[in-house]
Backbone as JSON, one array per atom type, in Angstrom:
{
  "sequence": "MRIFSHFISVLIHPVFIVVYSFLIYFEIDSFYNKMLFIAAPKIYWLLLVFILMMAVCFPLLTMFIMFKNKIISSYSINERKERIPMLFFVIIYYSMTYYIFRHWNETLLNLLEPYVYFLFAGILLLIIVFIITFWWKISLHSASISGLCGGIMAETLVISELNNITTIMIINTVLLMLIGIVSFSRLYLKAHTFSQVITGIVLGFGIMFMTVYFKLYV",
  "N": [[131.94, -67.89, -23.34], [132.7, -70.34, -24.4], [133.17, -71.87, -22.1], [130.59, -71.97, -21.05], [129.31, -73.38, -23.12], [130.63, -75.85, -22.99], [129.81, -76.6, -20.42], [127.02, -76.89, -20.76], [127.06, -78.97, -22.61], [127.97, -81.06, -21.04], [126.09, -81.13, -18.94], [123.7, -81.68, -20.33], [124.28, -84.13, -21.4], [124.02, -87.02, -23.5], [123.99, -89.42, -21.97], [122.67, -88.85, -19.64], [120.05, -88.41, -20.27], [117.95, -90.32, -20.12], [117.56, -90.52, -17.38], [116.72, -87.91, -16.83], [114.33, -87.99, -18.26], [112.89, -89.83, -16.77], [112.63, -88.51, -14.28], [111.13, -86.27, -15.08], [108.85, -87.5, -16.18], [107.62, -88.65, -13.92], [106.85, -86.4, -12.65], [104.52, -85.77, -13.76], [101.26, -85.4, -12.96], [99.17, -87.74, -12.96], [96.56, -90.2, -13.61], [97.7, -92.72, -13.94], [100.2, -92.51, -12.55], [99.33, -91.86, -9.95], [97.84, -94.15, -9.22], [99.87, -96.03, -9.45], [101.65, -95.35, -7.36], [100.02, -95.83, -5.24], [99.59, -98.57, -5.45], [102.21, -99.51, -5.26], [104.01, -98.1, -3.12], [106.79, -97.61, -2.64], [108.03, -97.87, -5.04], [109.11, -95.9, -6.7], [111.76, -95.11, -5.94], [113.13, -97.49, -6.26], [112.88, -97.89, -9.03], [114.21, -95.6, -9.92], [116.87, -95.96, -8.99], [117.51, -98.24, -10.44], [117.37, -97.25, -13.08], [119.46, -95.38, -12.96], [121.63, -97.08, -12.62], [121.58, -98.71, -15.0], [121.35, -96.91, -17.16], [123.17, -94.89, -16.75], [125.46, -95.48, -15.0], [126.51, -98.0, -16.03], [126.96, -97.39, -18.86], [128.87, -95.29, -18.52], [130.91, -96.65, -17.16], [131.58, -98.5, -19.12], [132.53, -96.76, -21.06], [134.78, -95.79, -19.74], [136.35, -98.13, -19.54], [136.76, -98.65, -22.25], [138.24, -96.41, -22.94], [140.56, -96.76, -21.42], [141.54, -99.01, -22.63], [142.15, -98.05, -25.05], [140.28, -98.06, -27.08], [138.58, -96.02, -27.57], [139.54, -92.65, -28.16], [139.08, -90.42, -26.62], [136.97, -89.17, -23.97], [134.88, -87.72, -24.95], [134.36, -88.83, -27.36], [134.72, -88.06, -30.16], [135.41, -89.03, -32.67], [133.88, -90.56, -35.41], [133.92, -93.4, -36.02], [134.67, -94.46, -33.59], [132.44, -94.2, -32.08], [130.72, -96.23, -32.73], [131.14, -98.88, -31.38], [130.57, -98.02, -28.77], [127.92, -97.08, -28.93], [126.72, -99.5, -29.56], [126.95, -101.0, -27.16], [125.47, -99.33, -25.48], [122.92, -99.58, -26.59], [122.42, -102.24, -25.9], [122.35, -102.0, -23.05], [120.16, -100.23, -22.75], [118.16, -101.75, -23.92], [117.96, -103.87, -22.13], [117.08, -102.42, -19.93], [114.6, -101.55, -20.91], [113.32, -104.06, -21.24], [113.12, -105.0, -18.58], [111.54, -102.96, -17.44], [109.22, -103.3, -18.97], [108.44, -105.81, -18.08], [107.95, -105.23, -15.36], [105.87, -103.45, -15.77], [103.82, -105.12, -16.67], [103.47, -106.6, -14.36], [102.58, -104.64, -12.64], [99.97, -103.99, -13.38], [99.91, -102.62, -15.85], [100.46, -99.96, -15.28], [102.77, -98.57, -15.75], [102.84, -98.17, -18.39], [102.74, -95.79, -20.2], [105.36, -94.79, -19.84], [106.83, -96.91, -20.73], [106.33, -96.78, -23.47], [107.95, -94.59, -24.04], [110.55, -95.52, -23.43], [110.82, -97.58, -25.32], [110.72, -96.09, -27.67], [113.1, -94.7, -27.37], [114.99, -96.75, -27.75], [114.51, -97.38, -30.44], [115.33, -94.96, -31.62], [118.06, -94.96, -30.91], [118.99, -97.24, -32.3], [118.59, -96.46, -34.97], [120.29, -94.21, -35.11], [122.67, -95.52, -34.55], [122.98, -97.14, -36.87], [123.19, -95.16, -38.87], [125.58, -94.02, -38.07], [127.6, -95.64, -39.04], [128.18, -94.59, -41.48], [128.01, -91.84, -41.28], [128.41, -88.98, -39.16], [126.37, -88.07, -36.51], [124.72, -85.6, -34.47], [124.63, -86.55, -31.27], [123.93, -85.26, -28.95], [122.02, -83.28, -29.76], [120.09, -84.99, -30.86], [119.35, -86.43, -28.59], [118.35, -84.51, -26.67], [116.29, -83.43, -28.17], [114.79, -85.71, -28.6], [114.0, -86.25, -25.97], [112.37, -84.02, -25.53], [110.4, -84.35, -27.59], [109.33, -86.84, -26.83], [108.28, -86.35, -24.23], [106.43, -84.35, -24.82], [104.65, -85.81, -26.38], [103.78, -87.62, -24.46], [102.22, -85.96, -22.83], [100.06, -85.66, -24.43], [98.99, -88.22, -24.81], [98.41, -89.17, -22.29], [95.65, -89.18, -20.27], [93.6, -87.02, -18.19], [95.37, -85.09, -16.88], [96.56, -83.42, -14.1], [98.24, -81.36, -13.49], [98.74, -79.55, -15.63], [99.76, -77.03, -16.24], [102.33, -76.97, -15.08], [103.54, -79.0, -16.58], [103.43, -77.88, -19.12], [105.2, -75.77, -18.81], [107.55, -77.21, -18.38], [107.76, -78.44, -20.91], [108.18, -76.18, -22.48], [110.65, -75.28, -21.51], [112.22, -77.45, -22.3], [112.06, -77.22, -25.09], [113.45, -74.82, -25.41], [115.94, -75.68, -24.55], [116.7, -77.35, -26.62], [117.47, -75.54, -28.57], [119.57, -74.23, -27.18], [121.41, -76.31, -26.58], [122.0, -77.17, -29.2], [123.18, -74.87, -30.25], [125.44, -74.76, -28.6], [126.85, -77.09, -29.35], [127.47, -76.45, -31.98], [128.96, -74.14, -31.59], [131.2, -75.13, -30.29], [132.27, -76.44, -32.34], [131.85, -79.13, -32.62], [130.14, -80.42, -34.26], [128.69, -80.25, -37.57], [126.32, -77.95, -39.09], [124.35, -79.41, -40.48], [124.55, -81.93, -39.3], [123.67, -81.42, -36.71], [121.04, -80.48, -37.16], [119.91, -82.74, -38.38], [120.04, -84.5, -36.23], [118.21, -83.25, -34.49], [115.76, -83.42, -35.95], [115.48, -86.23, -36.31], [115.55, -87.15, -33.61], [113.37, -85.77, -32.3], [111.24, -86.42, -34.04], [111.1, -89.31, -34.16], [110.79, -90.05, -31.44], [108.47, -88.6, -30.69], [106.45, -89.58, -32.47], [106.48, -92.35, -31.96], [105.77, -92.55, -29.23], [103.34, -91.12, -29.26], [101.69, -92.7, -30.89], [101.64, -94.91, -29.35], [103.43, -97.12, -29.47], [105.02, -100.2, -28.98], [106.88, -103.23, -28.35]],
  "CA": [[130.94, -68.67, -24.07], [133.2, -71.7, -24.54], [132.93, -72.55, -20.81], [129.15, -72.21, -21.0], [128.99, -74.44, -24.09], [131.13, -77.1, -22.39], [128.94, -76.91, -19.28], [125.75, -77.38, -21.31], [127.32, -80.27, -23.24], [128.1, -82.05, -19.97], [124.81, -81.18, -18.22], [122.7, -82.32, -21.18], [124.95, -85.23, -22.08], [123.06, -88.1, -23.81], [123.94, -90.48, -20.97], [121.78, -88.45, -18.55], [118.72, -88.1, -20.79], [116.94, -91.25, -19.6], [117.3, -90.12, -15.99], [115.88, -86.7, -16.9], [112.99, -88.41, -18.71], [112.26, -90.5, -15.63], [112.27, -87.48, -13.29], [110.05, -85.46, -15.63], [107.64, -88.32, -16.32], [106.95, -88.83, -12.63], [106.29, -85.11, -12.25], [103.19, -85.7, -14.35], [100.21, -85.79, -12.01], [98.2, -88.46, -13.79], [95.91, -91.36, -13.01], [98.69, -93.8, -13.93], [101.18, -92.34, -11.47], [98.64, -91.95, -8.65], [97.54, -95.56, -8.94], [101.13, -96.74, -9.28], [102.19, -95.09, -6.03], [99.11, -96.49, -4.28], [99.85, -100.01, -5.56], [103.6, -99.79, -4.83], [104.47, -96.79, -2.61], [108.24, -97.43, -2.65], [108.54, -98.27, -6.36], [109.8, -94.78, -7.35], [113.2, -95.14, -5.67], [113.65, -98.71, -6.88], [112.98, -97.62, -10.47], [115.25, -94.57, -10.14], [118.19, -96.59, -8.8], [117.71, -99.14, -11.59], [117.65, -96.39, -14.23], [120.8, -94.82, -12.77], [122.59, -98.17, -12.86], [121.58, -99.2, -16.37], [121.44, -95.85, -18.18], [124.27, -93.95, -16.46], [126.67, -96.14, -14.46], [127.05, -98.99, -16.97], [127.57, -96.72, -20.02], [130.08, -94.57, -18.12], [131.93, -97.66, -16.89], [132.0, -99.02, -20.43], [133.33, -95.7, -21.69], [136.06, -95.77, -19.03], [137.09, -99.32, -19.95], [137.15, -98.45, -23.64], [139.3, -95.4, -22.97], [141.77, -97.38, -20.87], [142.01, -99.99, -23.61], [142.43, -97.28, -26.27], [139.27, -98.29, -28.1], [138.22, -94.64, -27.87], [140.68, -91.76, -27.91], [138.7, -89.43, -25.62], [135.64, -89.42, -23.39], [133.89, -87.03, -25.78], [134.15, -89.74, -28.51], [134.49, -87.2, -31.32], [135.61, -89.77, -33.9], [132.68, -91.3, -35.8], [134.09, -94.86, -35.92], [134.78, -94.83, -32.18], [131.08, -94.17, -31.5], [129.99, -97.44, -33.08], [131.11, -99.85, -30.29], [129.92, -97.43, -27.61], [126.47, -97.11, -29.19], [126.32, -100.9, -29.5], [126.77, -101.37, -25.74], [124.37, -98.53, -24.94], [121.7, -100.23, -27.05], [122.24, -103.42, -25.04], [121.92, -101.56, -21.72], [118.82, -99.67, -22.85], [117.24, -102.85, -24.21], [117.77, -104.54, -20.85], [116.25, -101.51, -19.14], [113.25, -101.64, -21.46], [112.76, -105.38, -20.96], [112.76, -105.05, -17.15], [110.4, -102.06, -17.23], [108.05, -103.92, -19.56], [108.04, -106.87, -17.15], [107.35, -104.57, -14.19], [104.62, -102.87, -16.22], [102.82, -106.2, -16.66], [103.25, -106.96, -12.96], [101.89, -103.53, -11.98], [98.69, -103.71, -14.05], [100.15, -101.68, -16.96], [100.51, -98.57, -14.81], [103.99, -97.97, -16.27], [102.77, -98.27, -19.86], [103.17, -94.58, -20.92], [106.81, -94.66, -19.82], [107.34, -97.99, -21.57], [106.36, -96.23, -24.82], [109.11, -93.7, -24.13], [111.77, -96.34, -23.46], [110.88, -98.26, -26.6], [111.07, -95.06, -28.65], [114.52, -94.43, -27.2], [115.74, -97.83, -28.38], [114.4, -97.18, -31.89], [116.2, -93.83, -31.97], [119.45, -95.41, -30.79], [119.29, -98.17, -33.39], [118.69, -95.69, -36.22], [121.52, -93.43, -35.02], [123.76, -96.5, -34.65], [123.12, -97.52, -38.28], [123.68, -93.98, -39.6], [126.95, -93.73, -37.65], [128.53, -96.39, -39.87], [128.55, -93.78, -42.65], [127.96, -90.39, -41.06], [128.36, -88.6, -37.75], [125.17, -87.29, -36.16], [124.84, -85.02, -33.13], [123.92, -87.32, -30.25], [123.38, -84.28, -28.01], [120.78, -82.71, -30.29], [119.12, -86.08, -30.99], [118.9, -86.82, -27.25], [117.5, -83.49, -26.04], [115.09, -83.35, -29.02], [114.02, -86.9, -28.3], [113.37, -86.05, -24.66], [111.3, -83.04, -25.72], [109.34, -84.96, -28.37], [108.7, -87.89, -26.05], [107.49, -85.77, -23.13], [105.27, -83.68, -25.43], [103.69, -86.86, -26.77], [103.2, -88.15, -23.21], [101.17, -85.04, -22.35], [98.9, -85.83, -25.3], [98.4, -89.56, -24.7], [97.95, -89.43, -20.93], [94.42, -88.42, -19.95], [93.41, -86.53, -16.82], [96.54, -84.43, -16.3], [96.11, -82.46, -13.07], [99.2, -80.25, -13.37], [99.05, -79.23, -17.02], [100.58, -75.81, -16.29], [103.71, -77.38, -14.8], [104.04, -79.78, -17.72], [103.65, -76.95, -20.24], [106.44, -75.06, -18.49], [108.64, -78.16, -18.64], [107.87, -78.58, -22.37], [108.76, -74.93, -22.99], [112.08, -75.31, -21.15], [112.86, -78.46, -23.17], [112.18, -76.61, -26.43], [114.55, -73.86, -25.32], [117.18, -76.43, -24.41], [117.09, -77.84, -27.95], [118.24, -74.44, -29.18], [120.82, -73.97, -26.42], [122.32, -77.44, -26.8], [122.44, -77.14, -30.59], [124.14, -73.74, -30.37], [126.67, -75.16, -27.89], [127.6, -78.07, -30.16], [128.0, -75.73, -33.13], [130.0, -73.21, -31.12], [132.4, -75.93, -29.98], [132.69, -77.08, -33.59], [131.76, -80.59, -32.45], [129.3, -80.92, -35.36], [128.27, -79.31, -38.59], [124.91, -77.57, -38.98], [123.51, -80.51, -40.98], [124.57, -83.01, -38.31], [122.84, -80.98, -35.6], [119.64, -80.45, -37.62], [119.47, -84.13, -38.55], [119.81, -85.02, -34.88], [116.96, -82.67, -33.97], [114.62, -83.99, -36.68], [115.37, -87.65, -35.97], [115.23, -87.31, -32.2], [112.01, -85.32, -32.01], [110.27, -87.15, -34.85], [110.96, -90.72, -33.77], [110.26, -90.13, -30.08], [107.09, -88.1, -30.64], [105.56, -90.46, -33.2], [106.39, -93.67, -31.28], [104.98, -92.38, -27.99], [101.98, -90.66, -29.6], [100.92, -93.83, -31.42], [101.68, -95.93, -28.32], [104.07, -98.29, -30.08], [106.08, -100.95, -28.3], [106.73, -104.68, -28.55]],
  "C": [[131.37, -70.14, -24.23], [132.95, -72.51, -23.25], [131.46, -72.91, -20.68], [128.77, -73.38, -21.92], [129.46, -75.81, -23.6], [130.23, -77.55, -21.24], [127.62, -77.51, -19.76], [125.94, -78.77, -21.92], [127.45, -81.39, -22.22], [126.76, -82.25, -19.26], [123.74, -81.93, -19.02], [123.38, -83.42, -22.02], [123.93, -86.35, -22.34], [122.91, -89.16, -22.73], [122.98, -90.15, -19.84], [120.32, -88.31, -18.98], [117.65, -89.04, -20.24], [116.58, -90.92, -18.16], [116.41, -88.89, -15.98], [114.46, -87.06, -17.32], [112.21, -89.04, -17.57], [111.76, -89.45, -14.62], [111.1, -86.63, -13.79], [108.76, -86.25, -15.72], [106.89, -88.44, -14.99], [106.58, -87.51, -11.96], [104.89, -84.92, -12.79], [102.17, -86.24, -13.35], [99.06, -86.44, -12.78], [97.58, -89.62, -13.02], [96.91, -92.52, -12.89], [99.62, -93.69, -12.73], [100.53, -92.41, -10.09], [98.37, -93.39, -8.28], [98.81, -96.38, -8.72], [101.69, -96.57, -7.89], [101.29, -95.63, -4.93], [99.41, -98.0, -4.26], [101.23, -100.38, -5.04], [104.25, -98.49, -4.37], [105.98, -96.55, -2.74], [108.86, -97.7, -4.03], [109.38, -97.17, -7.01], [111.31, -94.9, -7.18], [113.86, -96.39, -6.24], [113.88, -98.5, -8.38], [114.1, -96.63, -10.76], [116.65, -95.15, -10.02], [118.51, -97.51, -9.98], [118.07, -98.35, -12.83], [119.07, -95.82, -14.14], [121.87, -95.87, -13.06], [122.73, -98.48, -14.34], [121.88, -98.11, -17.39], [122.6, -94.9, -17.96], [125.55, -94.71, -16.06], [127.29, -97.12, -15.45], [127.65, -98.34, -18.22], [128.85, -95.98, -19.67], [131.23, -95.53, -17.8], [132.48, -98.25, -18.19], [132.9, -98.02, -21.14], [134.73, -95.66, -21.05], [136.94, -96.94, -19.46], [137.59, -99.18, -21.38], [138.29, -97.45, -23.77], [140.62, -95.99, -22.49], [142.39, -98.37, -21.85], [142.23, -99.37, -24.99], [141.5, -97.64, -27.43], [138.67, -96.95, -28.53], [139.36, -93.74, -27.45], [140.38, -90.67, -26.88], [137.3, -89.73, -25.11], [134.54, -88.71, -24.17], [133.53, -87.84, -27.03], [133.81, -88.92, -29.77], [134.61, -87.95, -32.65], [134.39, -90.66, -34.19], [132.83, -92.81, -35.57], [134.18, -95.32, -34.46], [133.41, -94.87, -31.5], [130.35, -95.49, -31.71], [129.99, -98.48, -31.96], [130.41, -99.32, -29.05], [128.41, -97.46, -27.76], [125.94, -98.53, -29.12], [126.04, -101.32, -28.06], [125.61, -100.59, -25.12], [123.02, -99.13, -25.36], [121.4, -101.47, -26.22], [121.72, -103.02, -23.66], [120.49, -101.03, -21.74], [117.78, -100.75, -23.12], [116.94, -103.65, -22.95], [116.87, -103.73, -19.94], [114.8, -101.6, -19.59], [112.59, -102.97, -21.11], [112.29, -105.48, -19.51], [111.55, -104.16, -16.87], [109.12, -102.66, -17.82], [107.53, -105.04, -18.67], [107.36, -106.28, -15.92], [106.0, -103.97, -14.55], [103.5, -103.91, -16.21], [102.47, -106.61, -15.24], [102.4, -105.91, -12.25], [100.68, -103.05, -12.76], [98.79, -102.65, -15.13], [100.18, -100.21, -16.55], [101.78, -97.83, -15.25], [103.95, -97.84, -17.81], [103.19, -96.99, -20.6], [104.69, -94.42, -20.93], [107.48, -95.77, -20.63], [107.37, -97.56, -23.04], [107.64, -95.42, -25.03], [110.41, -94.51, -24.26], [111.93, -97.06, -24.79], [111.27, -97.3, -27.72], [112.54, -94.74, -28.59], [115.39, -95.49, -27.86], [115.7, -97.7, -29.9], [115.33, -96.07, -32.37], [117.67, -94.24, -31.93], [119.86, -96.33, -31.94], [119.47, -97.43, -34.71], [119.97, -94.86, -36.24], [122.74, -94.34, -35.17], [124.03, -96.88, -36.11], [123.71, -96.37, -39.08], [125.16, -93.75, -39.3], [128.0, -94.55, -38.41], [129.02, -95.57, -41.07], [128.7, -92.29, -42.34], [127.84, -90.11, -39.57], [127.16, -87.69, -37.49], [125.36, -86.72, -34.76], [123.99, -85.8, -32.14], [123.28, -86.38, -29.23], [122.04, -83.73, -28.5], [119.71, -83.77, -30.47], [118.52, -86.43, -29.64], [117.96, -85.79, -26.65], [116.21, -83.3, -26.85], [114.17, -84.54, -28.77], [113.31, -86.8, -26.97], [112.19, -85.11, -24.79], [110.12, -83.67, -26.48], [108.58, -86.03, -27.6], [107.8, -87.35, -24.95], [106.26, -85.04, -23.68], [104.19, -84.7, -25.82], [103.01, -87.46, -25.54], [102.06, -87.28, -22.72], [99.91, -85.17, -23.2], [98.22, -87.18, -25.11], [97.89, -89.88, -23.31], [96.73, -88.55, -20.65], [94.43, -87.99, -18.5], [94.7, -86.01, -16.19], [96.06, -83.37, -15.32], [97.08, -81.3, -12.87], [99.68, -79.82, -14.74], [99.93, -78.01, -17.14], [102.05, -76.14, -16.07], [104.31, -78.11, -15.99], [104.3, -78.89, -18.93], [104.92, -76.15, -20.05], [107.64, -75.95, -18.79], [108.85, -78.32, -20.15], [108.53, -77.35, -22.99], [110.26, -74.88, -22.72], [112.83, -76.3, -22.05], [113.05, -77.94, -24.58], [113.33, -75.62, -26.46], [115.9, -74.57, -25.26], [117.64, -77.02, -25.74], [117.95, -76.78, -28.63], [119.58, -74.21, -28.51], [121.85, -75.06, -26.66], [122.87, -77.42, -28.22], [123.46, -76.04, -30.82], [125.48, -74.13, -29.76], [127.51, -76.11, -28.73], [128.21, -77.39, -31.39], [129.13, -74.8, -32.73], [131.31, -73.94, -30.84], [132.97, -76.63, -31.21], [132.73, -78.61, -33.47], [130.99, -81.23, -33.61], [129.08, -79.82, -36.38], [126.79, -78.99, -38.39], [123.99, -78.72, -39.4], [123.45, -81.67, -39.99], [123.69, -82.69, -37.12], [121.36, -81.02, -35.99], [119.1, -81.86, -37.81], [119.19, -84.78, -37.21], [118.5, -84.54, -34.29], [115.74, -83.33, -34.62], [114.4, -85.45, -36.32], [114.89, -87.85, -34.53], [113.78, -86.95, -31.89], [110.99, -86.19, -32.74], [110.03, -88.57, -34.39], [110.32, -90.85, -32.39], [108.79, -89.7, -30.03], [106.14, -89.11, -31.28], [105.38, -91.81, -32.49], [105.55, -93.58, -30.03], [103.54, -92.03, -28.32], [101.11, -91.83, -30.09], [101.02, -95.07, -30.53], [102.27, -97.24, -28.84], [105.09, -98.92, -29.14], [105.83, -102.44, -28.52], [107.2, -105.4, -27.29]]
}
């Protein structure tokens, strides 16, 4: 069970969540995505590479540099105070990602707008978690997977004319199950207390769902 819990913690690591959101979002057969691929047929791979660079490569590189310079004591960043500088840099990378996507959205006739809601919600969640981390440790794993679930659920409600609703419902069901699996794994590994995991779930799902559902971004 310990091996399984470690595997889940790596597979559903917060650093990969934005990539998962991108892959799931573009599985949605909607008017937005159809028109986007007509207007810019090769845009998918450009966006994916950009997401991988900004949301995965840069944070991992930053983590590596911090570890080598003994700013963090381990790659799991279990110490609350060590999470603060890492979260600060992640917020910068995500904000840059959001800014570029918002610019591309304006260039592409707002066809990326539903995903822009998601990215903005992610920044809000990160900022709130960052502030809380000054005083208390929250489960980033549970906040991330719950945020992904809440954001994608909200996307299915705000996007009209979904042509593959069955597929999206299956994805939403799997994401709900993953919230439970990830939370159990973090508790089993004693990485967090029950209250830290539950707070992560409530914050992640609530902020992402509400922000996307009400179509908020600046």
